[in-house]
Amino acid sequence: MAVDELQAIIQRCQILEEADFKGEDFNLFQVAGQKCLEDGYAAQLLEVIQNEKNKVIIKNMGWNLISPLVRCIFMYKQEDDKREHCLRILDQLAQLCNPKELFLGLLEQIEQTSGELVCQTVMLLLQPLQTVLFKLQNKKAYSVGLSLAMIMNQLTPLPVPYTKQQIQEDKLGLCQCCNAVVDFAKPFVSEVVKNMDKSSEYNDMELKEELIKFCMQSLKYPLLAAQLEQLEGIEEHPFRHFATEITDILWNMGELIPLVFVRHKGKSPHWENQEFADIERKNSADSLACLSYLMFVQHFGVECLPVVFSPSYLLLCNMTHIEVLLKRTEESVLSKGLDLFESCLLRMEDNSLLHHYLELRSFINVPQDLVKIMTLCPMEHMRKKSLNILQVFIDKFDTEGKYTLFRCLLKTSNHAGVEGYIIKNIKDQIHLALTKEYDNIWFTGHHLISLLDLVLSLPEGAETDLLQNSDRIMASLNLLRYLVIKDCESDNQTGVWTTLGKIEQNFLKPLRVGLNMSKAHYEAEIKNKKENRKEAQSSNTVCSVTVSGEKMPAMTTGMQLQVLHSALFTFDLIESVLARVEELIEVKTKAVMDENS
């Protein structure tokens, strides 16, 4: 019987001195104890452990029972008495075992667990682990840090619940586990805070550093991937509660404001391997970006924020974080970047952001990232939101800033739709310049002419793909039409009349030639398709089309004709506006010539 075997081993070890315990004794104790648990004799094993005579044996050998004990706890149902006995054994081991040995045993058990049992195992072992850590005098800070890092590393592969239903179900127990881990850390935080006013002890500084690392890791996972908006029907959102606890820990340790505004001031590890150094830097950037989102969008810890900072300074501090978030493709992270950017911009008044900020790399990179989201993101609501935020960003700059930003985006966007949008913005700024009383040197005169050189041109002359560039071309023609109508040749505020010859040479004439060539080509294609239609119908021929290297679904002749007619309609539209512009130029030029004669 398992209990008899255990008693025999216990009796043999009771007469030995602690130093005389051999490896064989440890193995026999572990096997017998495990058998007791598996055969349902947990109550008898508990009696053995509680027996004062066995205190030395349990101190040295008890940690070996952790693995079978955890297995049995999960095997029994919640209301089973045997499960309760196992839990009491675990509590006794935490009180009686050698702290160092038990610490390693508990960490090993956490490290070995995987899948659905990760959160359950972590939550089960947090209390005994905390008890053991308080007993460790040497390397306590290191041990706390190792425990938290091990736990977070085990949780990180688990998917973060995102939708309301997923959060409520919490299938793997991640929401509950994260908040249990932060409760586990609180006593160590209290220890650091209590000693902060005293003379700094090295151990406390070390412990503080380990707790900051835990907070940084928690910001990257799960908070960066979590849905943190208030959800109707969830009274206490578990991740919002977790976020509150993390920001509270940082605030209580005096690190919240330094991390938000001064970056992490602690020692960063020195990595000889550059790849490891890059990973560390990226992880830190993700965490700090998430922290800024929590403070400025979700307002966690915002009451701690000094009120002396100007909106432009807050934007400046956050641009690096915004850039980090906008480079990601996951919806949960990307949306945080857009929300943080929008929140910072909405604090500012229009036309208040100085053009000097565009000398900073992030102020150029972020709008370029917005353009990528607008043109490449598969989620429509993200594309629309990016466009709206880009407009708000434009509106915040002073006149020179808008001018510089327009030039940059025209040169870098490589997307006709975006270029057309920027050209419309340029037209709006010219309108303001012509209708306002004060002088605007950036959207009139020689500065504007320099900008028009970029706008009123075709990338490849008459051979430019007019269909692909139709948005840009239509916006450019509308701008030119506006300039010819609004700015009299006698006033020539915009300078358009001075540079008209160049515009005709570089834009209008190549456009006319390109239109004629494109229309002739497409009309010939239509004629060819119609002539071959009967043959195509009889053989049920289909055509495959390749777009951006990807094969699109096969097209019938009728579908091809529809596409060709749509292209012709676009060319007709461009041609009608072009004809109107040419007519206006001719009329106005003739009128001036008549006046002069």
Coordinates of C-alpha atoms in Angstrom, one line a residue:
M1 CA 0.0 0.0 0.0
A2 CA 1.3 3.5 -0.9
V3 CA 0.8 4.9 2.6
D4 CA 2.8 2.0 4.2
E5 CA 5.6 2.6 1.7
L6 CA 5.7 6.3 2.6
Q7 CA 5.7 5.6 6.3
A8 CA 8.6 3.1 5.9
I9 CA 10.7 5.7 4.1
I10 CA 9.7 8.4 6.7
Q11 CA 10.7 6.1 9.6
R12 CA 14.1 5.4 8.0
C13 CA 14.8 9.1 7.4
Q14 CA 13.7 10.2 10.9
I15 CA 16.7 8.5 12.4
L16 CA 19.1 10.2 9.9
E17 CA 20.8 13.6 10.3
E18 CA 19.8 16.2 7.7
A19 CA 23.3 16.0 6.2
D20 CA 23.1 12.2 5.8
F21 CA 20.1 12.3 3.4
K22 CA 21.0 10.6 0.1
G23 CA 19.8 10.9 -3.5
E24 CA 18.1 7.5 -3.1
D25 CA 16.1 8.8 -0.2
F26 CA 14.8 11.8 -2.2
N27 CA 13.7 9.5 -5.1
L28 CA 12.0 7.0 -2.8
F29 CA 10.1 9.8 -1.0
Q30 CA 9.0 11.3 -4.3
V31 CA 7.8 8.0 -5.7
A32 CA 5.9 7.1 -2.5
G33 CA 4.4 10.5 -2.1
Q34 CA 3.3 10.6 -5.8
K35 CA 1.7 7.2 -5.4
C36 CA -0.2 8.3 -2.4
L37 CA -1.6 11.3 -4.3
E38 CA -2.5 9.2 -7.4
D39 CA -4.2 6.4 -5.3
G40 CA -6.3 9.0 -3.4
Y41 CA -4.5 9.1 -0.1
A42 CA -4.0 12.8 0.0
A43 CA -5.5 13.1 3.5
Q44 CA -2.9 10.5 4.9
L45 CA -0.1 12.4 3.0
L46 CA -1.2 15.6 4.6
E47 CA -1.0 14.0 8.1
V48 CA 2.5 12.9 7.4
I49 CA 3.5 16.4 6.3
Q50 CA 1.9 18.1 9.3
N51 CA 3.6 15.7 11.7
E52 CA 6.2 17.8 13.6
K53 CA 8.6 14.8 13.7
N54 CA 8.8 14.9 9.9
K55 CA 9.6 18.6 9.7
V56 CA 13.3 18.2 8.6
I57 CA 12.3 15.5 6.0
I58 CA 9.6 17.7 4.5
K59 CA 12.0 20.8 4.5
N60 CA 14.5 18.9 2.4
M61 CA 12.3 16.6 0.3
G62 CA 8.9 18.1 0.1
W63 CA 9.5 20.3 -3.0
N64 CA 9.7 17.0 -5.1
L65 CA 5.9 16.6 -4.6
I66 CA 5.0 19.9 -6.5
S67 CA 4.6 18.3 -9.9
P68 CA 2.4 15.3 -8.9
L69 CA 0.5 17.6 -6.5
V70 CA -0.4 20.0 -9.3
R71 CA -1.5 17.2 -11.6
C72 CA -3.8 15.8 -8.9
I73 CA -5.3 19.2 -8.1
F74 CA -6.4 19.6 -11.7
M75 CA -7.6 16.0 -11.8
Y76 CA -10.1 16.4 -8.9
K77 CA -13.3 18.3 -9.2
Q78 CA -13.7 21.6 -7.4
E79 CA -15.9 20.3 -4.6
D80 CA -13.9 17.0 -4.1
D81 CA -12.5 16.7 -0.5
K82 CA -9.3 15.1 -2.0
R83 CA -8.7 18.4 -4.0
E84 CA -9.0 20.3 -0.8
H85 CA -6.5 18.1 0.9
C86 CA -4.1 18.6 -2.0
L87 CA -4.5 22.4 -1.7
R88 CA -3.7 22.2 2.0
I89 CA -0.6 20.1 1.2
L90 CA 0.6 22.8 -1.2
D91 CA 0.1 25.4 1.5
Q92 CA 2.0 23.3 4.0
L93 CA 4.9 22.8 1.6
A94 CA 5.2 26.6 1.1
Q95 CA 5.5 27.0 4.8
L96 CA 7.9 24.1 5.5
C97 CA 10.1 23.5 2.5
N98 CA 13.6 24.9 1.9
P99 CA 12.7 28.2 0.2
K100 CA 15.4 28.0 -2.4
E101 CA 14.5 24.5 -3.5
L102 CA 10.8 25.1 -3.4
F103 CA 11.2 28.3 -5.4
L104 CA 13.0 26.5 -8.2
G105 CA 10.4 23.7 -8.1
L106 CA 7.5 26.1 -8.5
L107 CA 9.2 27.9 -11.3
E108 CA 10.0 24.6 -13.0
Q109 CA 6.3 23.6 -12.8
I110 CA 5.2 27.0 -14.3
E111 CA 7.8 26.7 -17.1
Q112 CA 6.7 23.1 -18.0
T113 CA 3.0 23.9 -18.3
S114 CA 1.5 24.8 -21.7
G115 CA -1.7 25.4 -23.6
E116 CA -5.0 25.6 -21.7
L117 CA -3.4 24.8 -18.3
V118 CA -1.0 27.8 -18.3
C119 CA -3.3 30.3 -16.6
Q120 CA -4.7 27.7 -14.1
T121 CA -1.2 26.6 -13.1
V122 CA 0.0 30.2 -12.7
M123 CA -3.0 31.1 -10.5
L124 CA -2.6 28.0 -8.4
L125 CA 1.0 28.6 -7.7
L126 CA 1.1 32.4 -7.2
Q127 CA 0.3 32.2 -3.4
P128 CA 2.9 29.6 -2.5
L129 CA 5.4 31.4 -4.8
Q130 CA 4.8 34.7 -3.0
T131 CA 5.2 33.0 0.4
V132 CA 8.5 31.5 -0.6
L133 CA 9.8 34.8 -2.1
F134 CA 9.2 36.6 1.2
K135 CA 11.4 34.0 2.9
L136 CA 14.3 34.4 0.5
Q137 CA 16.8 36.9 1.9
N138 CA 19.6 36.6 -0.6
K139 CA 18.9 37.6 -4.2
K140 CA 15.2 38.4 -3.4
A141 CA 15.0 41.1 -6.1
Y142 CA 16.5 38.8 -8.7
S143 CA 14.1 36.0 -7.7
V144 CA 11.0 38.3 -7.9
G145 CA 12.1 39.4 -11.3
L146 CA 12.8 35.9 -12.5
S147 CA 9.3 34.8 -11.2
L148 CA 7.5 37.6 -13.0
A149 CA 9.5 37.2 -16.2
M150 CA 8.8 33.4 -16.2
I151 CA 5.1 33.9 -15.7
M152 CA 4.7 36.6 -18.3
N153 CA 6.8 34.6 -20.8
Q154 CA 4.4 31.7 -20.3
L155 CA 1.3 33.9 -20.8
T156 CA 2.6 35.7 -23.8
P157 CA 1.8 33.0 -26.4
L158 CA -1.8 32.9 -25.4
P159 CA -4.3 34.9 -27.6
V160 CA -5.6 38.0 -26.0
P161 CA -9.5 38.1 -25.8
Y162 CA -10.6 41.1 -27.9
T163 CA -14.3 41.1 -28.5
K164 CA -16.9 41.6 -25.8
Q165 CA -17.9 37.9 -26.0
Q166 CA -14.3 36.7 -25.8
I167 CA -13.6 38.9 -22.8
Q168 CA -16.7 37.7 -21.0
E169 CA -16.0 34.0 -21.8
D170 CA -12.3 34.3 -21.0
K171 CA -11.8 30.7 -22.1
L172 CA -8.2 30.3 -21.1
G173 CA -8.5 32.4 -18.0
L174 CA -6.1 35.1 -19.2
C175 CA -8.1 38.1 -18.0
Q176 CA -8.4 36.6 -14.5
C177 CA -4.8 35.5 -14.5
C178 CA -3.3 38.9 -15.4
N179 CA -5.1 40.5 -12.5
A180 CA -4.0 37.7 -10.2
V181 CA -0.3 38.3 -11.2
V182 CA -0.6 42.0 -10.5
D183 CA -2.0 41.3 -7.0
F184 CA 1.0 38.9 -6.6
A185 CA 3.3 41.8 -7.3
K186 CA 1.7 44.3 -5.0
P187 CA 3.4 43.4 -1.7
F188 CA 6.8 43.8 -3.4
V189 CA 5.7 47.2 -4.8
S190 CA 4.6 48.2 -1.2
E191 CA 8.1 47.2 0.0
V192 CA 9.8 49.4 -2.6
V193 CA 7.4 52.4 -1.9
K194 CA 7.9 52.1 1.9
N195 CA 11.7 52.3 1.5
M196 CA 11.7 55.0 -1.1
D197 CA 12.0 57.8 1.5
K198 CA 14.7 56.1 3.4
S199 CA 18.3 56.0 2.3
S200 CA 18.5 54.0 -0.9
E201 CA 19.4 50.4 -0.4
Y202 CA 20.8 48.5 -3.4
N203 CA 18.4 45.6 -2.9
D204 CA 15.4 48.0 -3.1
M205 CA 16.7 49.7 -6.2
E206 CA 17.1 46.2 -7.8
L207 CA 13.6 45.2 -6.8
K208 CA 12.3 48.4 -8.2
E209 CA 14.0 47.8 -11.5
E210 CA 12.5 44.3 -11.7
L211 CA 9.0 45.6 -11.0
I212 CA 9.5 48.2 -13.8
K213 CA 10.5 45.4 -16.1
F214 CA 7.3 43.6 -15.2
C215 CA 5.2 46.7 -15.9
M216 CA 7.0 47.2 -19.3
Q217 CA 6.3 43.6 -20.2
S218 CA 2.7 43.9 -19.2
L219 CA 2.3 47.0 -21.4
K220 CA 3.5 45.1 -24.4
Y221 CA 1.5 42.0 -23.5
P222 CA -1.5 41.8 -23.0
L223 CA -2.3 45.6 -22.9
L224 CA -0.9 46.5 -26.4
A225 CA -3.1 43.8 -28.0
A226 CA -6.1 44.3 -25.7
Q227 CA -9.4 46.0 -26.4
L228 CA -9.5 48.8 -23.8
E229 CA -12.6 50.7 -24.6
Q230 CA -15.5 50.7 -22.2
L231 CA -17.8 47.8 -23.2
E232 CA -21.5 47.9 -22.4
G233 CA -22.6 45.0 -20.3
I234 CA -19.2 44.5 -18.7
E235 CA -19.3 46.1 -15.3
E236 CA -15.5 45.8 -14.6
H237 CA -13.5 45.4 -17.8
P238 CA -10.6 43.1 -16.7
F239 CA -8.0 44.7 -19.0
R240 CA -9.0 48.2 -18.0
H241 CA -8.6 47.1 -14.3
F242 CA -5.2 45.6 -15.2
A243 CA -4.1 48.8 -16.9
T244 CA -5.2 50.8 -13.9
E245 CA -3.1 48.6 -11.6
I246 CA 0.0 48.8 -13.9
T247 CA -0.1 52.6 -14.1
D248 CA -0.7 52.8 -10.4
I249 CA 2.4 50.7 -9.7
L250 CA 4.5 53.0 -11.9
W251 CA 3.0 56.1 -10.3
N252 CA 3.6 54.8 -6.7
M253 CA 7.2 54.0 -7.5
G254 CA 7.7 57.5 -9.1
E255 CA 8.3 56.2 -12.6
L256 CA 5.1 57.0 -14.5
I257 CA 6.0 60.6 -15.5
P258 CA 9.6 59.8 -16.3
L259 CA 8.6 56.9 -18.5
V260 CA 6.0 59.0 -20.4
F261 CA 8.3 62.0 -20.9
V262 CA 11.9 61.0 -20.4
R263 CA 11.9 57.4 -21.6
H264 CA 13.2 54.5 -19.4
K265 CA 16.0 55.9 -17.3
G266 CA 17.0 52.5 -15.8
K267 CA 19.9 50.4 -16.8
S268 CA 19.2 48.7 -20.1
P269 CA 21.1 45.4 -20.5
H270 CA 24.2 45.3 -22.6
W271 CA 23.9 42.8 -25.4
E272 CA 26.9 41.6 -27.3
N273 CA 24.5 40.2 -29.9
Q274 CA 23.1 43.1 -31.9
E275 CA 19.9 41.1 -32.7
F276 CA 19.1 40.8 -29.0
A277 CA 19.8 44.5 -28.5
D278 CA 17.4 45.4 -31.3
I279 CA 14.7 43.1 -29.8
E280 CA 15.1 44.8 -26.4
R281 CA 14.8 48.3 -28.0
K282 CA 11.7 47.3 -30.0
N283 CA 10.0 45.8 -26.9
S284 CA 10.7 48.9 -24.9
A285 CA 9.4 51.1 -27.7
D286 CA 6.1 49.0 -27.9
S287 CA 5.7 49.3 -24.1
L288 CA 6.2 53.0 -23.9
A289 CA 3.9 53.6 -26.9
C290 CA 1.2 51.6 -25.1
L291 CA 1.8 53.6 -21.9
S292 CA 1.2 56.8 -23.7
Y293 CA -2.0 55.5 -25.2
L294 CA -3.2 54.5 -21.8
M295 CA -2.5 58.0 -20.4
F296 CA -3.6 60.3 -23.3
V297 CA -6.4 58.3 -24.8
Q298 CA -7.8 56.2 -22.0
H299 CA -6.8 58.7 -19.3
F300 CA -5.3 56.1 -16.9
G301 CA -3.1 58.2 -14.6
V302 CA -3.9 61.4 -16.4
E303 CA -4.6 63.1 -13.1
C304 CA -0.9 62.7 -12.4
L305 CA 0.0 64.7 -15.5
P306 CA 1.5 68.1 -14.9
V307 CA -0.7 70.8 -16.5
V308 CA 2.3 72.9 -17.6
F309 CA 2.8 71.1 -20.9
S310 CA 1.6 72.7 -24.1
P311 CA -0.4 70.7 -26.6
S312 CA 2.4 71.0 -29.2
Y313 CA 4.9 69.6 -26.6
L314 CA 2.6 66.7 -25.8
L315 CA 2.4 66.0 -29.6
L316 CA 6.2 66.2 -29.8
C317 CA 6.6 63.7 -27.0
N318 CA 4.1 61.2 -28.5
M319 CA 5.2 61.3 -32.2
T320 CA 7.8 58.6 -31.7
H321 CA 5.2 56.4 -30.0
I322 CA 2.6 57.1 -32.7
E323 CA 5.2 56.1 -35.3
V324 CA 5.8 52.8 -33.5
L325 CA 2.1 52.0 -33.4
L326 CA 1.3 53.0 -37.0
K327 CA 4.0 50.7 -38.4
R328 CA 2.1 47.7 -37.1
T329 CA -0.6 45.9 -39.0
E330 CA -2.7 44.3 -36.2
E331 CA -6.0 46.2 -35.8
S332 CA -5.7 46.3 -32.0
V333 CA -2.3 48.1 -32.2
L334 CA -2.9 50.2 -35.3
S335 CA -6.2 51.6 -33.9
K336 CA -4.3 52.6 -30.7
G337 CA -1.8 54.6 -32.9
L338 CA -4.6 56.4 -34.7
D339 CA -6.4 57.1 -31.5
L340 CA -3.3 58.5 -29.8
F341 CA -2.4 60.7 -32.8
E342 CA -6.0 62.0 -33.0
S343 CA -6.1 62.7 -29.3
C344 CA -2.9 64.7 -29.4
L345 CA -4.0 66.7 -32.4
L346 CA -7.4 67.6 -31.0
R347 CA -5.8 69.3 -28.1
M348 CA -4.3 71.9 -30.5
E349 CA -5.8 74.9 -32.3
D350 CA -5.7 75.0 -36.1
N351 CA -2.7 76.8 -37.6
S352 CA -0.8 76.6 -34.3
L353 CA 1.8 74.0 -35.0
L354 CA 5.1 75.6 -36.2
H355 CA 6.7 74.5 -39.4
H356 CA 10.0 73.8 -37.5
Y357 CA 8.5 70.5 -36.3
L358 CA 8.8 69.1 -39.8
E359 CA 12.6 69.1 -39.4
L360 CA 12.1 66.2 -37.0
R361 CA 12.0 62.8 -38.7
S362 CA 8.9 61.5 -36.9
F363 CA 6.8 64.5 -38.2
I364 CA 7.6 63.4 -41.7
N365 CA 7.4 59.6 -41.1
V366 CA 4.0 59.6 -39.4
P367 CA 2.0 61.3 -42.3
Q368 CA 3.8 58.9 -44.7
D369 CA 2.6 56.0 -42.5
L370 CA -0.9 57.4 -42.6
V371 CA -0.7 57.4 -46.4
K372 CA 0.3 53.7 -46.3
I373 CA -2.7 52.9 -44.1
M374 CA -5.0 54.9 -46.3
T375 CA -3.9 53.1 -49.5
L376 CA -2.9 49.6 -48.3
C377 CA -4.9 48.7 -45.1
P378 CA -7.6 46.1 -45.9
M379 CA -9.9 47.6 -43.2
E380 CA -12.1 50.3 -44.7
H381 CA -12.8 52.0 -41.3
M382 CA -9.1 52.3 -40.7
R383 CA -8.5 53.8 -44.1
K384 CA -11.2 56.4 -43.6
K385 CA -10.0 57.3 -40.1
S386 CA -6.4 57.7 -41.4
L387 CA -7.6 60.1 -44.1
N388 CA -9.5 62.1 -41.5
I389 CA -6.5 62.3 -39.2
L390 CA -4.2 63.3 -42.0
Q391 CA -6.5 66.3 -42.7
V392 CA -6.6 67.3 -39.0
F393 CA -2.7 67.1 -39.0
I394 CA -2.6 69.4 -42.1
D395 CA -5.0 71.8 -40.5
K396 CA -2.8 72.2 -37.3
F397 CA 0.3 73.5 -39.1
D398 CA 1.0 77.1 -39.8
T399 CA 1.1 78.2 -43.5
E400 CA 4.7 77.3 -44.1
G401 CA 4.2 74.0 -42.4
K402 CA 1.3 73.2 -44.7
Y403 CA 3.4 74.2 -47.7
T404 CA 6.3 72.0 -46.7
L405 CA 4.1 69.0 -45.8
F406 CA 2.3 69.3 -49.2
R407 CA 5.6 69.2 -51.1
C408 CA 6.8 66.2 -49.1
L409 CA 3.6 64.2 -49.6
L410 CA 3.5 64.9 -53.3
K411 CA 7.0 63.6 -53.7
T412 CA 6.6 60.5 -51.5
S413 CA 3.0 59.2 -51.6
N414 CA 3.3 57.5 -55.0
H415 CA -0.5 57.2 -55.1
A416 CA -2.7 59.2 -57.5
G417 CA -5.6 59.3 -55.1
V418 CA -3.5 60.8 -52.3
E419 CA -1.8 63.2 -54.7
G420 CA -5.3 64.3 -55.9
Y421 CA -6.3 64.9 -52.2
I422 CA -3.2 67.0 -51.5
I423 CA -3.7 69.1 -54.6
K424 CA -7.3 69.8 -53.5
N425 CA -5.8 71.0 -50.2
I426 CA -3.4 73.2 -52.0
K427 CA -6.3 74.7 -53.9
D428 CA -8.1 75.4 -50.6
Q429 CA -5.0 77.2 -49.2
I430 CA -4.6 79.3 -52.4
H431 CA -8.3 80.3 -52.0
L432 CA -7.6 81.4 -48.5
A433 CA -4.5 83.3 -49.6
L434 CA -6.5 85.2 -52.3
T435 CA -9.5 86.0 -50.1
K436 CA -7.8 87.0 -46.9
E437 CA -6.6 90.5 -46.3
Y438 CA -3.1 89.6 -44.9
D439 CA -0.3 88.5 -47.1
N440 CA 0.4 84.8 -47.6
I441 CA 3.7 84.4 -49.3
W442 CA 3.6 80.5 -49.3
F443 CA 0.5 80.1 -51.5
T444 CA 1.1 83.0 -53.8
G445 CA 4.1 84.3 -55.9
H446 CA 7.3 82.4 -56.4
H447 CA 6.7 79.8 -53.6
L448 CA 3.4 78.8 -55.2
I449 CA 5.0 78.6 -58.7
S450 CA 7.6 76.2 -57.3
L451 CA 4.8 74.1 -55.9
L452 CA 2.8 74.2 -59.2
D453 CA 5.8 72.8 -60.9
L454 CA 5.2 69.6 -58.9
V455 CA 1.4 69.7 -59.3
L456 CA 1.0 70.7 -63.0
S457 CA 3.1 68.0 -64.6
L458 CA 2.8 64.4 -65.9
P459 CA 5.2 61.9 -64.4
E460 CA 6.1 60.4 -67.8
G461 CA 4.9 63.1 -70.2
A462 CA 2.4 62.1 -72.9
E463 CA 3.1 58.4 -72.1
T464 CA 1.8 58.7 -68.6
D465 CA -0.9 56.1 -67.7
L466 CA -3.8 58.5 -67.6
L467 CA -6.2 56.0 -66.1
Q468 CA -4.0 55.2 -63.2
N469 CA -3.2 58.9 -62.6
S470 CA -6.8 60.1 -63.3
D471 CA -7.4 61.4 -59.7
R472 CA -4.3 63.4 -59.7
I473 CA -4.9 64.8 -63.2
M474 CA -8.5 65.8 -62.5
A475 CA -7.4 67.6 -59.3
S476 CA -4.6 69.4 -61.1
L477 CA -7.0 70.5 -63.9
N478 CA -9.5 71.7 -61.4
L479 CA -6.8 73.7 -59.6
L480 CA -5.6 75.3 -62.8
R481 CA -9.2 76.1 -63.8
Y482 CA -9.6 77.8 -60.4
L483 CA -6.4 79.8 -60.8
V484 CA -7.3 81.0 -64.3
I485 CA -10.8 82.1 -63.2
K486 CA -9.9 83.6 -59.8
D487 CA -6.6 85.3 -60.5
C488 CA -6.8 88.0 -63.1
E489 CA -3.8 88.4 -65.4
S490 CA -3.4 92.0 -64.4
D491 CA -3.2 91.1 -60.7
N492 CA -1.3 87.8 -61.2
Q493 CA -1.1 87.2 -57.4
T494 CA -0.4 83.5 -57.8
G495 CA 2.1 84.0 -60.6
V496 CA 0.2 81.5 -62.8
W497 CA 0.1 83.9 -65.8
T498 CA 3.8 84.3 -65.7
T499 CA 4.5 80.6 -65.9
L500 CA 1.6 79.8 -68.2
G501 CA 4.0 78.9 -71.1
K502 CA 5.7 76.3 -68.9
I503 CA 2.4 74.9 -67.8
E504 CA 1.2 74.4 -71.4
Q505 CA 4.5 72.8 -72.4
N506 CA 4.9 70.5 -69.4
F507 CA 1.2 69.7 -68.6
L508 CA -1.5 70.7 -71.1
K509 CA 0.1 69.7 -74.4
P510 CA 1.4 66.3 -73.2
L511 CA -2.0 65.7 -71.6
R512 CA -3.8 66.4 -74.9
V513 CA -1.4 64.1 -76.8
G514 CA -1.8 61.4 -74.1
L515 CA -5.6 61.7 -74.2
N516 CA -5.7 61.3 -78.0
M517 CA -3.4 58.3 -77.8
S518 CA -5.3 56.6 -75.0
K519 CA -8.7 57.2 -76.5
A520 CA -7.6 55.8 -79.9
H521 CA -6.1 52.7 -78.2
Y522 CA -9.2 52.0 -76.1
E523 CA -11.6 52.7 -79.0
A524 CA -9.7 50.2 -81.1
E525 CA -9.8 47.7 -78.3
I526 CA -13.6 48.1 -78.0
K527 CA -14.0 47.7 -81.8
N528 CA -11.8 44.6 -81.7
K529 CA -13.8 43.1 -78.9
K530 CA -17.1 43.7 -80.6
E531 CA -16.0 42.2 -83.8
N532 CA -14.8 39.0 -82.0
R533 CA -17.7 38.9 -79.6
K534 CA -19.7 36.3 -81.6
E535 CA -16.7 34.0 -81.7
A536 CA -16.0 34.6 -78.1
Q537 CA -19.6 33.8 -77.1
S538 CA -19.7 30.6 -79.2
S539 CA -16.5 29.3 -77.6
N540 CA -17.3 30.8 -74.2
T541 CA -13.9 32.4 -74.1
V542 CA -12.7 34.1 -70.9
C543 CA -9.8 36.4 -70.3
S544 CA -7.5 36.4 -67.2
V545 CA -6.3 39.7 -65.9
T546 CA -3.2 40.3 -63.7
V547 CA -3.2 43.2 -61.2
S548 CA -0.1 44.0 -59.1
G549 CA 1.3 40.5 -59.8
E550 CA -1.9 38.7 -58.6
K551 CA -4.2 36.9 -61.0
M552 CA -7.8 38.3 -60.9
P553 CA -10.9 36.2 -61.6
A554 CA -11.4 35.4 -65.3
M555 CA -13.4 38.1 -67.3
T556 CA -15.9 37.4 -70.0
T557 CA -15.9 39.6 -73.2
G558 CA -18.9 41.5 -71.9
M559 CA -17.0 42.4 -68.6
Q560 CA -14.0 43.4 -70.6
L561 CA -16.1 45.8 -72.7
Q562 CA -17.6 47.3 -69.6
V563 CA -14.1 48.0 -68.3
L564 CA -13.0 49.5 -71.6
H565 CA -16.1 51.8 -71.8
S566 CA -15.5 52.9 -68.2
A567 CA -12.0 53.9 -69.1
L568 CA -13.3 55.9 -72.1
F569 CA -15.7 57.7 -69.8
T570 CA -12.8 58.7 -67.6
F571 CA -10.9 60.1 -70.6
D572 CA -14.0 62.0 -71.7
L573 CA -14.3 63.5 -68.3
I574 CA -10.6 64.6 -68.3
E575 CA -10.9 66.0 -71.8
S576 CA -14.0 68.1 -71.0
V577 CA -12.2 69.8 -68.1
L578 CA -9.1 70.2 -70.2
A579 CA -11.1 71.8 -72.9
R580 CA -12.7 74.2 -70.4
V581 CA -9.3 75.2 -69.0
E582 CA -7.9 75.8 -72.5
E583 CA -11.0 77.8 -73.4
L584 CA -10.6 80.0 -70.3
I585 CA -6.9 80.6 -70.9
E586 CA -7.7 81.6 -74.5
V587 CA -10.6 83.9 -73.6
K588 CA -8.6 85.7 -70.8
T589 CA -5.4 86.0 -72.9
K590 CA -7.4 87.4 -75.8
A591 CA -9.2 89.9 -73.5
V592 CA -5.8 91.2 -72.2
M593 CA -4.5 91.5 -75.7
D594 CA -7.6 93.5 -76.7
E595 CA -7.1 95.8 -73.8
N596 CA -3.4 96.4 -74.6
S597 CA -4.2 97.1 -78.3

